[in-house]
mmCIF file of C-alpha atoms and ligand atoms in Angstrom:
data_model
loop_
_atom_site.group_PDB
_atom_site.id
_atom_site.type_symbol
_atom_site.label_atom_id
_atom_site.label_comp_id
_atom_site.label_asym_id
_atom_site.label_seq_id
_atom_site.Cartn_x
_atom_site.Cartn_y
_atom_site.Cartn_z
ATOM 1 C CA UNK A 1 72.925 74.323 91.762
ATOM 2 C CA UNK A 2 74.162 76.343 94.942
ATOM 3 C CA UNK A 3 72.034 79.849 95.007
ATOM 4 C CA UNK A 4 74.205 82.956 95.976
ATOM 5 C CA UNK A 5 73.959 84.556 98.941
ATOM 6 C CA UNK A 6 71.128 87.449 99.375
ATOM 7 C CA UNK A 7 72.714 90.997 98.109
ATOM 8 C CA UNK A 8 70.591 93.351 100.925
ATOM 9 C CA UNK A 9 72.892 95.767 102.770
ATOM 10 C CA UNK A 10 75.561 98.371 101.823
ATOM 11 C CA UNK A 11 78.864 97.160 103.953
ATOM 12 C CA UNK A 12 79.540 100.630 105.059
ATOM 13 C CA UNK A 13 82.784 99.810 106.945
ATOM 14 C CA UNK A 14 85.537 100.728 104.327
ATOM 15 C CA UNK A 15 88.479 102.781 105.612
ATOM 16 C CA UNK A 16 88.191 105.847 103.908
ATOM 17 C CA UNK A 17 89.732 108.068 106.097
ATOM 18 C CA UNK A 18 93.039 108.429 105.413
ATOM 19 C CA UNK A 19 95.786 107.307 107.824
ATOM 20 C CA UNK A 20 93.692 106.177 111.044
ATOM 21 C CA UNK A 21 96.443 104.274 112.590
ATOM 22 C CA UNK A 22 96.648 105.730 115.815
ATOM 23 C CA UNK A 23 93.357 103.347 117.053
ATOM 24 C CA UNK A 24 95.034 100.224 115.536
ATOM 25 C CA UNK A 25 98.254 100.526 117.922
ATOM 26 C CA UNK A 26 98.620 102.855 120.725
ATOM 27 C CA UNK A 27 101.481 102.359 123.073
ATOM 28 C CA UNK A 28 102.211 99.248 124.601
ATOM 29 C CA UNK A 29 101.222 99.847 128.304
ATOM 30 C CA UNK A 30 103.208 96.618 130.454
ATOM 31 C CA UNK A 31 99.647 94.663 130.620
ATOM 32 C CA UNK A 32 99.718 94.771 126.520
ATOM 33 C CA UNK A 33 103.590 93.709 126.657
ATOM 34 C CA UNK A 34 102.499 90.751 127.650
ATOM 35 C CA UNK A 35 99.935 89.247 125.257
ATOM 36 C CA UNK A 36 102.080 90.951 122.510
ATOM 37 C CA UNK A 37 103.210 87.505 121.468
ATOM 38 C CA UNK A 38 100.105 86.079 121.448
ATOM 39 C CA UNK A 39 100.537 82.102 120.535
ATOM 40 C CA UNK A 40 99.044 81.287 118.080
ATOM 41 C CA UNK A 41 96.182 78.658 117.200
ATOM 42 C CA UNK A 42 95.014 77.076 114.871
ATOM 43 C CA UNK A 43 90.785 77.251 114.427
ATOM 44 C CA UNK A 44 88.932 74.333 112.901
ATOM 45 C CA UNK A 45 86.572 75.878 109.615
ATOM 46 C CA UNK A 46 83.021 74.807 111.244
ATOM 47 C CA UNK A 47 80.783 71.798 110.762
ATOM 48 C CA UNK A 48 77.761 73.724 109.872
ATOM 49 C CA UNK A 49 78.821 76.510 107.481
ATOM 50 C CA UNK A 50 75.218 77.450 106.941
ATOM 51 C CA UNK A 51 75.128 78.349 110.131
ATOM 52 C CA UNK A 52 78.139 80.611 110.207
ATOM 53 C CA UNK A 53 76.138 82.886 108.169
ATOM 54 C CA UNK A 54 72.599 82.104 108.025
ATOM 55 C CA UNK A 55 72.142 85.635 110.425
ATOM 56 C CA UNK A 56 74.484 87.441 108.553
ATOM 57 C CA UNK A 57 73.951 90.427 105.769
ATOM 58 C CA UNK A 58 76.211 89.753 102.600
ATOM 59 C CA UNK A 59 76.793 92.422 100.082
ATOM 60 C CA UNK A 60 78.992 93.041 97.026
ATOM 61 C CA UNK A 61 81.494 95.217 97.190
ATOM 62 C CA UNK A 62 79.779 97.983 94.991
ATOM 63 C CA UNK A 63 83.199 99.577 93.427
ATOM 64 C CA UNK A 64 84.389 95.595 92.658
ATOM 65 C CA UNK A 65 81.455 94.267 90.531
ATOM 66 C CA UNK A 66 83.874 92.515 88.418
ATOM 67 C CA UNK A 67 85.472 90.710 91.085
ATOM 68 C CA UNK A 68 81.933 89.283 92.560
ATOM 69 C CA UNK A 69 83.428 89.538 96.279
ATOM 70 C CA UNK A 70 80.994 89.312 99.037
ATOM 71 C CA UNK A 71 81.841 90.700 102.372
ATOM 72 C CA UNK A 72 79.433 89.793 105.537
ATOM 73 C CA UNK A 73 78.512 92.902 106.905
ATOM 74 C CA UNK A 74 79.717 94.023 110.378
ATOM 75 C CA UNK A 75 76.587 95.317 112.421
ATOM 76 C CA UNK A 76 78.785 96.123 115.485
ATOM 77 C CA UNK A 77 81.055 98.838 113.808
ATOM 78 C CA UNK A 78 79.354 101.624 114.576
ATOM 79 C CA UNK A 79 81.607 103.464 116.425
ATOM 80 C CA UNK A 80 85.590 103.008 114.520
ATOM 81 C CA UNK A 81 87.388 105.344 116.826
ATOM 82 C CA UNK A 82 88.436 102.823 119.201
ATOM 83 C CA UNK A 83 88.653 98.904 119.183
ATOM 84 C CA UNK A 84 87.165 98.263 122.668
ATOM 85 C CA UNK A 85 84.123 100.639 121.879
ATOM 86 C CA UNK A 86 82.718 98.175 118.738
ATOM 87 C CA UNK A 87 83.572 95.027 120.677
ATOM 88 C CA UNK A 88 82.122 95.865 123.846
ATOM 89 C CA UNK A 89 78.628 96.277 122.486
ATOM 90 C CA UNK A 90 79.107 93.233 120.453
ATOM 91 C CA UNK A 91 80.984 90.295 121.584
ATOM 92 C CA UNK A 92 81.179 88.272 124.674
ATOM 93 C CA UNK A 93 83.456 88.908 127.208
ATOM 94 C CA UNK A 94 85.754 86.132 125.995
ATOM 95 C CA UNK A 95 86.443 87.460 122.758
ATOM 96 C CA UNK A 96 89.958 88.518 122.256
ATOM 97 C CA UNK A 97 88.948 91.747 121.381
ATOM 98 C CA UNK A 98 87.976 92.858 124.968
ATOM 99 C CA UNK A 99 91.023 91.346 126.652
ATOM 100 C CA UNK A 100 94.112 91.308 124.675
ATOM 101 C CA UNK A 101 95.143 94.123 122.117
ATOM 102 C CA UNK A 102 93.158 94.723 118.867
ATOM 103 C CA UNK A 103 95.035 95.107 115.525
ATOM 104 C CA UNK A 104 92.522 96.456 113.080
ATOM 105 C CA UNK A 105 91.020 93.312 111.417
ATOM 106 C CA UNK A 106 87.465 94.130 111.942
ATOM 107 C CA UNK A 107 87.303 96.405 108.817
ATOM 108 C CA UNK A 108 88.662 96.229 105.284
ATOM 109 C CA UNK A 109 91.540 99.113 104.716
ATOM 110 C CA UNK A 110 92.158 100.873 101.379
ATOM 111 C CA UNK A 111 95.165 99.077 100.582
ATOM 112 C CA UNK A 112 93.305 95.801 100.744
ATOM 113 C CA UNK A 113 91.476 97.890 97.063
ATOM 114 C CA UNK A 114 95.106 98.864 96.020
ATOM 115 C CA UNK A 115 96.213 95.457 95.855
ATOM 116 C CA UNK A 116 92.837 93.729 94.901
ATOM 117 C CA UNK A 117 93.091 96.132 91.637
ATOM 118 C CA UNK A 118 96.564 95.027 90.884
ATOM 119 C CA UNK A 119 96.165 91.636 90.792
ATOM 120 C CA UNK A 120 93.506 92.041 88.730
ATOM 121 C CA UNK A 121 94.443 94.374 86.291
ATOM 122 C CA UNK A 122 98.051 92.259 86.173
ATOM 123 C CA UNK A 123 96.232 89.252 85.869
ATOM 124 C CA UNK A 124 98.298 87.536 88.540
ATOM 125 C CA UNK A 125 97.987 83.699 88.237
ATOM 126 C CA UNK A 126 97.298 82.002 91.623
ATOM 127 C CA UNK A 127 95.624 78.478 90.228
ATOM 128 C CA UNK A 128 97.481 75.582 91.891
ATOM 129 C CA UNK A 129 99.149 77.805 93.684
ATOM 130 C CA UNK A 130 100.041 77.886 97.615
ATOM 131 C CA UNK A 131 98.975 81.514 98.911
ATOM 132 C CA UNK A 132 99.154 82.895 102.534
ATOM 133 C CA UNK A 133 97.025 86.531 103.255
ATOM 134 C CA UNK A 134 98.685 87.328 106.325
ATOM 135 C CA UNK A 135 97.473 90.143 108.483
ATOM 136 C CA UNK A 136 94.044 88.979 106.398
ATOM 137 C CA UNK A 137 91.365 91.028 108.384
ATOM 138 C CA UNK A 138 88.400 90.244 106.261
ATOM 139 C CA UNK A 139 90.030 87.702 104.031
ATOM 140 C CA UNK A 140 89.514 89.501 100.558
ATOM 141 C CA UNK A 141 93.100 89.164 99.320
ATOM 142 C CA UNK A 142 92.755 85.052 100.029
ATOM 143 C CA UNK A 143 89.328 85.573 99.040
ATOM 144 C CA UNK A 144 90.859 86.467 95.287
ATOM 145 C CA UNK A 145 93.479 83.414 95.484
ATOM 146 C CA UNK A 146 90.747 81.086 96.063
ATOM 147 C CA UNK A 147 88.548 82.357 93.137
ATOM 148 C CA UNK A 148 91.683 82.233 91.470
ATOM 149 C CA UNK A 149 91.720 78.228 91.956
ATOM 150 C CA UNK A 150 95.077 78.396 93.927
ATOM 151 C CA UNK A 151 95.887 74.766 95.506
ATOM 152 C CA UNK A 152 95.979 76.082 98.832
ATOM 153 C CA UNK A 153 95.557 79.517 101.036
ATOM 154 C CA UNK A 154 95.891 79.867 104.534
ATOM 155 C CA UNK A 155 94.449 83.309 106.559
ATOM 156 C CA UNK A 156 96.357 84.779 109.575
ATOM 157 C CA UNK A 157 94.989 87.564 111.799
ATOM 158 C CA UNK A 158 96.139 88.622 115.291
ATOM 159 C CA UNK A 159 92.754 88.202 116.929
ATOM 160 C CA UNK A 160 91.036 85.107 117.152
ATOM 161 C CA UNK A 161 87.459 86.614 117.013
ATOM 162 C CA UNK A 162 88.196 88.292 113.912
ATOM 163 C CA UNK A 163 88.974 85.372 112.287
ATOM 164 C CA UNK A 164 85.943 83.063 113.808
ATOM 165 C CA UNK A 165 83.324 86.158 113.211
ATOM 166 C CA UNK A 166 84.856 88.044 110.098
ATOM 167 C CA UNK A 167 87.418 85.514 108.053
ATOM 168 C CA UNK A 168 85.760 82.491 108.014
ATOM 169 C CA UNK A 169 82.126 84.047 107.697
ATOM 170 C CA UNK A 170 83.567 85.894 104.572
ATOM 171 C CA UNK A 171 85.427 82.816 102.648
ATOM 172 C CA UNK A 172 81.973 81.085 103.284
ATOM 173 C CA UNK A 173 79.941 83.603 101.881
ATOM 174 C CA UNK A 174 82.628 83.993 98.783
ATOM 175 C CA UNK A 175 83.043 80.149 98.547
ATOM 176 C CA UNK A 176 79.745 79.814 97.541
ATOM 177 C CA UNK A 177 79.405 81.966 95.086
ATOM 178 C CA UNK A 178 81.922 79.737 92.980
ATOM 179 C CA UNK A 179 79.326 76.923 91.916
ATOM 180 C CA UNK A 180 77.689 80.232 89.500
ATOM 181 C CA UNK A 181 80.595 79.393 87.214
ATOM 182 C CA UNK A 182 78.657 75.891 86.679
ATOM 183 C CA UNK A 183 77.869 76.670 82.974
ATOM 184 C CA UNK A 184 81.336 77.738 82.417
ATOM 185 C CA UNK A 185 82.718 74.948 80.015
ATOM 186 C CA UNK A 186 86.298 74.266 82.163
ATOM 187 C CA UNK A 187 88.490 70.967 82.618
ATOM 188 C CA UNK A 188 87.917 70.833 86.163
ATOM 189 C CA UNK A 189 83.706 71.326 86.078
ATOM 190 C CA UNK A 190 83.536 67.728 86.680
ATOM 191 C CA UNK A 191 85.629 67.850 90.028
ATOM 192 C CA UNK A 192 84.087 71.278 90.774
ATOM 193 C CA UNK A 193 80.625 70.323 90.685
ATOM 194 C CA UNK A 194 81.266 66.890 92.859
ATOM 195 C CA UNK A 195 83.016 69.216 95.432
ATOM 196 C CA UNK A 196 80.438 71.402 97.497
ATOM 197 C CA UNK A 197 81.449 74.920 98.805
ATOM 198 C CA UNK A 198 81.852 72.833 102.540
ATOM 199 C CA UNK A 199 84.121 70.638 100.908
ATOM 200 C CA UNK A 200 86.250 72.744 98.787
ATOM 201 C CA UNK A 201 87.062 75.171 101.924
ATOM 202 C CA UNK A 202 87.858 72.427 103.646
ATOM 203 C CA UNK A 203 90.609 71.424 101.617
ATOM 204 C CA UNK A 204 92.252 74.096 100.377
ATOM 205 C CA UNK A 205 91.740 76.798 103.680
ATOM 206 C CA UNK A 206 93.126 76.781 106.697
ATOM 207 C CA UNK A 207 93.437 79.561 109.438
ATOM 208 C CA UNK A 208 94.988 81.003 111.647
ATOM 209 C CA UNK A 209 95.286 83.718 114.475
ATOM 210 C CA UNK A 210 98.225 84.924 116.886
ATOM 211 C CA UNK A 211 101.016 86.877 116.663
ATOM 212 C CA UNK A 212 102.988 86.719 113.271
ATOM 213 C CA UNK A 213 106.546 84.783 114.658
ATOM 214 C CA UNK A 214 103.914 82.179 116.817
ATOM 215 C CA UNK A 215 102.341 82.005 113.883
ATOM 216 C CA UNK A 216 105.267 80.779 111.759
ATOM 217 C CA UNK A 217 106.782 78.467 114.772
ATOM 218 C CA UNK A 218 103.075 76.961 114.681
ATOM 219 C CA UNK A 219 102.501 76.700 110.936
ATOM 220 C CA UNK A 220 106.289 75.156 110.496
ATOM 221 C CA UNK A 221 105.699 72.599 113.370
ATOM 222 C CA UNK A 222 101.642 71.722 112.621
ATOM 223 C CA UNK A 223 100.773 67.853 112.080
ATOM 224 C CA UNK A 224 99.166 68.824 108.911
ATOM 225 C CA UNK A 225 102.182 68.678 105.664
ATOM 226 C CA UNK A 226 103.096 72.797 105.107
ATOM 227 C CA UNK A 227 104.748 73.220 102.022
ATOM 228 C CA UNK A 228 105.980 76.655 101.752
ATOM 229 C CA UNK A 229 103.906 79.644 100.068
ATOM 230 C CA UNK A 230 104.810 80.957 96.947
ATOM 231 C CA UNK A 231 102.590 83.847 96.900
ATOM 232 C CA UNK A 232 102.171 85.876 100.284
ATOM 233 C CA UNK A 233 99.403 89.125 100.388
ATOM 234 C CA UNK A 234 99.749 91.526 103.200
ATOM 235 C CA UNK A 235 97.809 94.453 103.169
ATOM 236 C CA UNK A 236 98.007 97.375 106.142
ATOM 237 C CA UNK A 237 100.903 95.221 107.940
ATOM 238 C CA UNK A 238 103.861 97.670 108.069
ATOM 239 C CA UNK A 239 102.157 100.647 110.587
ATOM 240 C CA UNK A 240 104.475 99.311 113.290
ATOM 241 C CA UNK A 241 107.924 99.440 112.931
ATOM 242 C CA UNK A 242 108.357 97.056 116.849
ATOM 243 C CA UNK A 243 106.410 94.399 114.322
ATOM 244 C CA UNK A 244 108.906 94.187 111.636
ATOM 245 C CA UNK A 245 111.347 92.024 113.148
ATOM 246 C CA UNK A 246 108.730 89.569 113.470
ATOM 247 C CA UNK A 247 107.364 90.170 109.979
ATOM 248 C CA UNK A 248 110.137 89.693 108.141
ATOM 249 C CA UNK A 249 111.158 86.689 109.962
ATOM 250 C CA UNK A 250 107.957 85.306 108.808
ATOM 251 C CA UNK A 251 107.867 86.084 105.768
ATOM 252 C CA UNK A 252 111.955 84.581 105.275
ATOM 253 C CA UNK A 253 111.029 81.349 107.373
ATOM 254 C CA UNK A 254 107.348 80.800 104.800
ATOM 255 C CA UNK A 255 108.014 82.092 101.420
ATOM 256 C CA UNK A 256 109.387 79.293 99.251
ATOM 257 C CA UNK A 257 112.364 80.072 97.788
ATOM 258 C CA UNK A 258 110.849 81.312 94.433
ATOM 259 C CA UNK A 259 107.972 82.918 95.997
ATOM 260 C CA UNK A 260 106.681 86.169 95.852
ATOM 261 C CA UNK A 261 105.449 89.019 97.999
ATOM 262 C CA UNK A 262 102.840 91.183 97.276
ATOM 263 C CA UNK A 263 102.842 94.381 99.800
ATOM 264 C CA UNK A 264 100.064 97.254 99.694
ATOM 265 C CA UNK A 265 100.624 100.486 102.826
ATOM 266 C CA UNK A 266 100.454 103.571 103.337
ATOM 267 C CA UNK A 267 103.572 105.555 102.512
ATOM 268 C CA UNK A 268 103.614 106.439 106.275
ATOM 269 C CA UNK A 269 101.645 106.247 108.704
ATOM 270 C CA UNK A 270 101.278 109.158 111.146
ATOM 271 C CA UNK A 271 101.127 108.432 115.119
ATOM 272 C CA UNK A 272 102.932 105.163 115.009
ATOM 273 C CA UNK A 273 105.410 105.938 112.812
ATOM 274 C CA UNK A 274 105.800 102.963 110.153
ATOM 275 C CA UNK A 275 105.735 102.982 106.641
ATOM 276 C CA UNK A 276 107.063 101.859 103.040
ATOM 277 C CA UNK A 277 110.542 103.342 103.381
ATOM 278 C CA UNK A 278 111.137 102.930 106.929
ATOM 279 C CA UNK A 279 110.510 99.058 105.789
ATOM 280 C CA UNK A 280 112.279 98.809 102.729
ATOM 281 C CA UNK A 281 115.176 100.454 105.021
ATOM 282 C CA UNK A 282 114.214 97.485 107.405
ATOM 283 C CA UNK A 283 114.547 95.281 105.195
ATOM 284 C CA UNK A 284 117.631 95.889 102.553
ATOM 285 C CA UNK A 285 119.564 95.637 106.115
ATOM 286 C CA UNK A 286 118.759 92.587 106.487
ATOM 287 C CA UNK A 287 119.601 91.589 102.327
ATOM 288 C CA UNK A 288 117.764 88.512 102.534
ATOM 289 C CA UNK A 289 114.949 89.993 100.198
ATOM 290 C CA UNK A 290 114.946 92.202 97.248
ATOM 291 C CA UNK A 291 111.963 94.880 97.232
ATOM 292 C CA UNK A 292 110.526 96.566 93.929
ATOM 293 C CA UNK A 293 107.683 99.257 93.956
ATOM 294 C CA UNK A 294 104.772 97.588 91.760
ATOM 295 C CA UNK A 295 102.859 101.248 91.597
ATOM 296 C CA UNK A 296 102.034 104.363 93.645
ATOM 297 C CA UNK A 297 98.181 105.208 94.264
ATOM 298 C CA UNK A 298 98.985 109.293 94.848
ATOM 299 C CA UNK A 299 95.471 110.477 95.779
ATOM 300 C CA UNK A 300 95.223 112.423 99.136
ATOM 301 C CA UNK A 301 97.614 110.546 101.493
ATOM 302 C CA UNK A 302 99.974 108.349 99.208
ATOM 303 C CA UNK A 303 99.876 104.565 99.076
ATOM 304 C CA UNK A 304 102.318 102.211 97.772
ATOM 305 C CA UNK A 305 102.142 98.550 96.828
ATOM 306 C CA UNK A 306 105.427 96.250 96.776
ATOM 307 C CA UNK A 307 106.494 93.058 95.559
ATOM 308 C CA UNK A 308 109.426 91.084 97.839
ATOM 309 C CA UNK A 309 111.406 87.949 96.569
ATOM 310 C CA UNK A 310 114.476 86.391 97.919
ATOM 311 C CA UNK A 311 117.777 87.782 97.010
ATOM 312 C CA UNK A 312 119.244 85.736 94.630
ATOM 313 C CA UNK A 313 122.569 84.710 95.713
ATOM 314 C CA UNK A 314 124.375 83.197 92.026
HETATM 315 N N1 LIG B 401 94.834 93.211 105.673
HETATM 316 C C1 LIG B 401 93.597 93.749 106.231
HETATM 317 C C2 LIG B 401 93.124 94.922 105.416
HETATM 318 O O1 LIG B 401 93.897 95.468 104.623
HETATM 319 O O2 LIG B 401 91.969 95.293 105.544
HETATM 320 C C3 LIG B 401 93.741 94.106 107.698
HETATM 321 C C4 LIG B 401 94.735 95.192 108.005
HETATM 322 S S1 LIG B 401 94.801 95.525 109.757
HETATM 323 C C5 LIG B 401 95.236 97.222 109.782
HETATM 324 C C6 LIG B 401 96.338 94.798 110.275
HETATM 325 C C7 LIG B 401 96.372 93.277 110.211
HETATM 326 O O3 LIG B 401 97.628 92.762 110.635
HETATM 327 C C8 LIG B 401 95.351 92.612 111.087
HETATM 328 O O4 LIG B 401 94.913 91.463 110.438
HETATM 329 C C9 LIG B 401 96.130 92.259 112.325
HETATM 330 O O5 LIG B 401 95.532 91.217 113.023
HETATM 331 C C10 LIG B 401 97.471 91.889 111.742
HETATM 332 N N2 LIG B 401 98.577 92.142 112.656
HETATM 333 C C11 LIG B 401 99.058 93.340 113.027
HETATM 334 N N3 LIG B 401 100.095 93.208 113.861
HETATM 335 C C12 LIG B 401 100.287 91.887 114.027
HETATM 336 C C13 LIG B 401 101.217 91.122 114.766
HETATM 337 N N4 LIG B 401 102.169 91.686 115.511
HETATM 338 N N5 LIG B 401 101.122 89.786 114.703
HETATM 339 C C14 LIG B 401 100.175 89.205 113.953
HETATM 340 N N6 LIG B 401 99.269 89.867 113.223
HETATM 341 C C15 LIG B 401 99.317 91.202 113.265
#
């Protein structure tokens, strides 16, 4: 059967701190204006997955044993006080990351834990289910869908590198890890054991990068049929409040109709200003969704997960 991968190295990288927002988004100087709508692209899941992370270092997150989740580590964050510092030493000069703006998806944040817990502990269903983790940084929120058998889940970060050097090395790493259920005496073994890791990602993954309304236009318009998501995980998405136009577009041009969204932030975040009531404020002006708090994780600076769902108009 498929071996996991090799357990060696803390991942070190976890946002502890407590509201670092101020190196995610700094004011937009006029060069920045300009890439702020980055378009968006789609990338292709590579030939050779081996490859993607033969050189890298996998480890299980220690505090979610029960979740098995692998993250690849990230060698090049040394230094988190400021995006072009860790790329510089790291990437090539093409990467995204040294020329365009840099929206934090090189580490996993807290509220990523927050919501990973809830679903979890709430035993939220996502098998045959169509899931989008938008904003996905390291992928663990899809990561969970996909271990949860949903039918599809698509990953959307800003920055293209993330995605090529963090995303997609992390799915792979957490894709294979779901042959150990082998023994596990299931309806769908059969189909499960025909279909290697390659295969299964394949099918039901797809990603993305660009900016969140490019990302929608692209998505809506792509060759490939899009049916729309019925379960959408954001984590660390609403520090901006000059993104939540675009956000919430998104989200009311993908969710399906019944669909549900599951929100984890920071009550506020200091230095750029956004937060969980500034965006519930945001977004009961518009009354196209209906927000409810899901729970409130008060230790040191407060963090709040939400669920969204369309208004229902009968
Ligand atoms: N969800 C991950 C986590 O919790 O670890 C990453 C959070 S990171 C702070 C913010 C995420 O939102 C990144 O994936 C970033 O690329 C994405 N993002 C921020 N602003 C965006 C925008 N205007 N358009 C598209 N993606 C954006």
């Amino acid at each position: 059967g498929c071996k996991s991968s090799p357990k060696l190295q803390v991942f070190q990288d976890y946002d502890n701190s407590l509201a670092n927002s101020d190196e995610i988004t700094r004011d937009l100087g006029p060069k920045e204006k300009e890439s702020y709508l980055k378009v968006a692209k789609e990338h292709d899941v590579p030939k050779d997955l081996k490859k993607v992370v033969e050189d890298k270092v996998v480890e299980v997150i220690p505090d979610l044993q029960h979740m098995n989740l692998s993250i690849v580590k990230m060698a090049f964050l040394k230094d988190n006080s400021c995006g072009e510092d860790i790329v510089s030493k790291s990437f090539s000069s093409h990467s995204d990351l040294i020329t365009g703006i840099y929206e934090g998806g090189l580490k996993v944040w807290e509220c990523t834990f927050d919501l990973l817990a809830y679903l979890w502990d709430e035993k939220i269903q996502f098998a045959g289910k169509r899931v989008l983790d938008l904003g996905c940084g390291a992928g663990l929120l899809g990561i969970i869908a996909l271990k949860g058998k949903a039918k599809e889940i698509h990953f959307q970060d800003y920055n293209s590198t993330v995605i090529d050097e963090v995303t997609i090395p992390n799915v792979i790493v957490n894709s294979t890890f779901e042959c150990e259920d082998d023994e596990v005496n299931e309806p769908d073994l059969k189909r499960r054991k025909i279909l290697n890791p390659t295969q299964e990602l394949c099918i039901k993954c797809r990603f993305f990068s660009g900016e969140w309304y490019e990302f929608s236009k692209l998505v809506l318009s792509s060759k490939k049929a899009f049916a729309k998501y019925d379960i959408i995980l954001t984590s660390e998405t609403i520090y901006n409040p000059s993104y939540y136009s675009s956000f919430h577009q998104t989200l009311a041009s993908l969710l399906d109709e019944n669909g549900q969204v599951f929100l984890a932030s920071k009550a506020h975040y200091f230095g750029v200003g956004g937060g969980i009531h500034l965006f519930q404020k945001y977004v009961e002006e518009r009354n196209v969704f209906e927000t409810s708090i899901l729970r409130i994780i008060d230790e040191g600076l407060k963090r709040v997960l939400i669920k969204m769902a369309f208004k229902q108009t009968h």
